[in-house]
PDB file of C-alpha atoms and ligand atoms in Angstrom:
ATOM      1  CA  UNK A  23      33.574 -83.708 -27.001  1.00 81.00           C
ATOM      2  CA  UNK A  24      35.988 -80.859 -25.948  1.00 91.00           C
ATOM      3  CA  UNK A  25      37.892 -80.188 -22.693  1.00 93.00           C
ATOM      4  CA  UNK A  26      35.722 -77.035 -22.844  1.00 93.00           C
ATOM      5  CA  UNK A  27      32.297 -78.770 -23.342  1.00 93.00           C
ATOM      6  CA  UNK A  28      31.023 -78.886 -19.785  1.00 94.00           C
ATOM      7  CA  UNK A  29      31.399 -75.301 -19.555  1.00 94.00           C
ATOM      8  CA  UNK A  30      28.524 -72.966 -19.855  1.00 93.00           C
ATOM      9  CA  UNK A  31      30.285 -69.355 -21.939  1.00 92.00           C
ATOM     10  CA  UNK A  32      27.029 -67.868 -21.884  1.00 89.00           C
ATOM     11  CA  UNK A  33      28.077 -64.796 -19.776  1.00 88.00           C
ATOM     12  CA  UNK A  34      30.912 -64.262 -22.160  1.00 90.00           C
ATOM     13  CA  UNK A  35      29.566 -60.795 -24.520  1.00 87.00           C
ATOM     14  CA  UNK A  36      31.410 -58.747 -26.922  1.00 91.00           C
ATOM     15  CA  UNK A  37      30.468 -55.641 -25.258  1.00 89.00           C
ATOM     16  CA  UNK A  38      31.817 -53.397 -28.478  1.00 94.00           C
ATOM     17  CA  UNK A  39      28.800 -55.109 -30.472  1.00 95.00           C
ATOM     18  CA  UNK A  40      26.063 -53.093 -28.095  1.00 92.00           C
ATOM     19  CA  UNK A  41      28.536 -50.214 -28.810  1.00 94.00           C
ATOM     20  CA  UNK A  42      28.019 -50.371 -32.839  1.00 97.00           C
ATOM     21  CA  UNK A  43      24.304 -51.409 -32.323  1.00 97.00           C
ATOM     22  CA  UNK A  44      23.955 -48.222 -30.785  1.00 96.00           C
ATOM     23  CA  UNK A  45      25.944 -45.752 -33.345  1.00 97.00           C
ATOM     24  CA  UNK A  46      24.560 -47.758 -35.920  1.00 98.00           C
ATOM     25  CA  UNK A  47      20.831 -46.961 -35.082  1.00 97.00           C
ATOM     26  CA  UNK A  48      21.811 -43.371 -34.564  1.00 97.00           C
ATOM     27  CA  UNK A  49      23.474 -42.772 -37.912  1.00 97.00           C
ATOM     28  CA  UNK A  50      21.148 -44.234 -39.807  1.00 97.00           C
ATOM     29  CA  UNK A  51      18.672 -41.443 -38.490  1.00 96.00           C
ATOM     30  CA  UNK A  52      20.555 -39.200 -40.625  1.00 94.00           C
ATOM     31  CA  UNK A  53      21.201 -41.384 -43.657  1.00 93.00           C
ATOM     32  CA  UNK A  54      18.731 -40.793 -46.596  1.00 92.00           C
ATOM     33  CA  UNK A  55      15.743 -43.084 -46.666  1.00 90.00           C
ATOM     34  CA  UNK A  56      17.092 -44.679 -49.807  1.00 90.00           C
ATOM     35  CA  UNK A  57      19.503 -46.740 -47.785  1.00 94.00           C
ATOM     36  CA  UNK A  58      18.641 -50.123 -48.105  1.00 94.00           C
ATOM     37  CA  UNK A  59      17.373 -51.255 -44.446  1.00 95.00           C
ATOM     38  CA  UNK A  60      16.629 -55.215 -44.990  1.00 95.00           C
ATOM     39  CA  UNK A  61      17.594 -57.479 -42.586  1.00 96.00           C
ATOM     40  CA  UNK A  62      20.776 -58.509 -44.672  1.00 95.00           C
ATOM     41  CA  UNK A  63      22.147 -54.770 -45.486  1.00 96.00           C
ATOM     42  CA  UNK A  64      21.867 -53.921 -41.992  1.00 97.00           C
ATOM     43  CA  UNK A  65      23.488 -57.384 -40.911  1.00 97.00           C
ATOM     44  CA  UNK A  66      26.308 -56.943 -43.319  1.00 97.00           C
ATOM     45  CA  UNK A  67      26.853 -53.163 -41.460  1.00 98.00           C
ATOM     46  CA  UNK A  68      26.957 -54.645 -38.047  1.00 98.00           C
ATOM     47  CA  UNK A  69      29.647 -57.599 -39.484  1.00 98.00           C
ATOM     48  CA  UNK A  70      31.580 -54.620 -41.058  1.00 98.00           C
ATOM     49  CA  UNK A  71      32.095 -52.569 -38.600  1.00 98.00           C
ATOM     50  CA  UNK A  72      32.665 -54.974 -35.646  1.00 98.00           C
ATOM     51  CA  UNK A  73      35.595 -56.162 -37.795  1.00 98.00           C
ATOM     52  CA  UNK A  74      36.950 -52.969 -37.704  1.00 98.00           C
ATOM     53  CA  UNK A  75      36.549 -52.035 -33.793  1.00 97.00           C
ATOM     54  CA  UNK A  76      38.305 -53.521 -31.158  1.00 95.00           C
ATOM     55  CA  UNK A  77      36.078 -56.452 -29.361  1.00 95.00           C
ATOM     56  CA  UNK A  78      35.589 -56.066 -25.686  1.00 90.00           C
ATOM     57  CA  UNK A  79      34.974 -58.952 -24.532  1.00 89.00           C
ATOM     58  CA  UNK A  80      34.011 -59.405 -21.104  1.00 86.00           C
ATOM     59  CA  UNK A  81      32.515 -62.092 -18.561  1.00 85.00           C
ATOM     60  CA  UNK A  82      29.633 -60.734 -17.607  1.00 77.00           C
ATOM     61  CA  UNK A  83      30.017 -60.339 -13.789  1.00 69.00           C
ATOM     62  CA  UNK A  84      32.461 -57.685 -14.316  1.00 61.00           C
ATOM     63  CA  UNK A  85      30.589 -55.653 -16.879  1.00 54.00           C
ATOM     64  CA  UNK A  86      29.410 -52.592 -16.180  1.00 57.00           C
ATOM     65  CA  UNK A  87      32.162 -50.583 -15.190  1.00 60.00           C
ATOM     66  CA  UNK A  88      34.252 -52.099 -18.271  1.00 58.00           C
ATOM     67  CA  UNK A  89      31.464 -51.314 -20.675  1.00 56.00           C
ATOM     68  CA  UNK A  90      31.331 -47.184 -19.334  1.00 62.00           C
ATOM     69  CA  UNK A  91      34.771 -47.247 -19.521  1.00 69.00           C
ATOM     70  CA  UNK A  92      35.362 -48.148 -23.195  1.00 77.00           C
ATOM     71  CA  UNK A  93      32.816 -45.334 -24.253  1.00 76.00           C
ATOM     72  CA  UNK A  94      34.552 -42.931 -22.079  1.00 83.00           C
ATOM     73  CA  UNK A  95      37.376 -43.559 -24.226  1.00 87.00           C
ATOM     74  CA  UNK A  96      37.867 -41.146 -26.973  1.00 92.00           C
ATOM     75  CA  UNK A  97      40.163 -42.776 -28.831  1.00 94.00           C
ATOM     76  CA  UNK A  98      37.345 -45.999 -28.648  1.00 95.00           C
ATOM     77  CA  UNK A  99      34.489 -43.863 -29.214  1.00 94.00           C
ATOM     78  CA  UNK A 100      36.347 -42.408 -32.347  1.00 97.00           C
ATOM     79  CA  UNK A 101      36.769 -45.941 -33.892  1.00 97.00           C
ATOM     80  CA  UNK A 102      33.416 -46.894 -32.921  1.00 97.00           C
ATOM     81  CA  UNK A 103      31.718 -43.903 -34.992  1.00 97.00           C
ATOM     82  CA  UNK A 104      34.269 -44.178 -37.907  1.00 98.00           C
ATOM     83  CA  UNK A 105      33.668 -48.034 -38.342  1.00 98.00           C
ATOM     84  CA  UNK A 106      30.045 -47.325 -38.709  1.00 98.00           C
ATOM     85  CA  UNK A 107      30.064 -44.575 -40.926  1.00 98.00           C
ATOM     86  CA  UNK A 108      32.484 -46.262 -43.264  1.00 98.00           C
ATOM     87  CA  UNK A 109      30.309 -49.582 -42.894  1.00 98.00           C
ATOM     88  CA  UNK A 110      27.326 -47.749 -43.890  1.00 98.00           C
ATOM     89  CA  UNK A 111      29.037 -46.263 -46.581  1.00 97.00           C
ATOM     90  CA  UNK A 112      30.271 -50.080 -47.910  1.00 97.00           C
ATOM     91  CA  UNK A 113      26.712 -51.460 -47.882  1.00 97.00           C
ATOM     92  CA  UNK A 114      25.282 -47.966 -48.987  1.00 95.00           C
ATOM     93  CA  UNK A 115      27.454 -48.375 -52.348  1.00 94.00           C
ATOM     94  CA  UNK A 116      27.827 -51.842 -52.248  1.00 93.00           C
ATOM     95  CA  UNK A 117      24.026 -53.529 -51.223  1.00 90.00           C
ATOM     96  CA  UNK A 118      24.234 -58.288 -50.854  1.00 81.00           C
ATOM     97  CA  UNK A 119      21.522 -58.073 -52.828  1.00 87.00           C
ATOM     98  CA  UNK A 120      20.758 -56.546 -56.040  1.00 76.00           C
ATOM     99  CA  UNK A 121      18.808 -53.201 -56.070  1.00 62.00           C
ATOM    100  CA  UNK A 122      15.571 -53.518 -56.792  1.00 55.00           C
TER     101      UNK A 122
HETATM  102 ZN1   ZN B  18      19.102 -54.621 -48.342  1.00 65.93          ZN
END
């Protein structure tokens, strides 16, 4: 038991994580096939480059307008893109697993 345990933090998101879902699907469009795409290589290039973005968290209520602001942010938007790219890059070189 925890003061916290009667509360219900299901409406609390990481927003940035639908952010690097998002680039991630669209650079790995233009990454060669050879890429490893298992579950685990693209888990590991989600874990790596949400580590490397700012989290947005939220409570859900309010969401919307924070999650079309981050985007609108350059500076964000930058981060987002270079965190994938670089995490793709990391698992790319680097695969959990070895290469079979
Ligand atoms: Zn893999």
């Amino acid at each position: 038991m925890t003061a916290l345990d009667q509360y219900d933090f299901e409406n609390l998101k990481n927003e940035s994580e639908t952010h690097v879902f998002n680039e991630l699907a669209a650079q790995l469009e233009a990454v060669p096939q050879e890429v490893c795409r298992c579950n685990d290589c693209i888990g590991d290039m989600a874990a790596i480059a949400l580590n490397r973005v700012v989290p947005k968290y939220r409570w859900s209520l309010l969401g919307g307008l924070y999650t079309a602001s981050a985007m609108n942010d350059e500076k964000y938007r930058t981060s987002v893109e270079k965190a994938v790219r670089e995490a793709i890059a990391i698992v790319r070189n680097n695969p959990s697993h070895d290469q079979t």
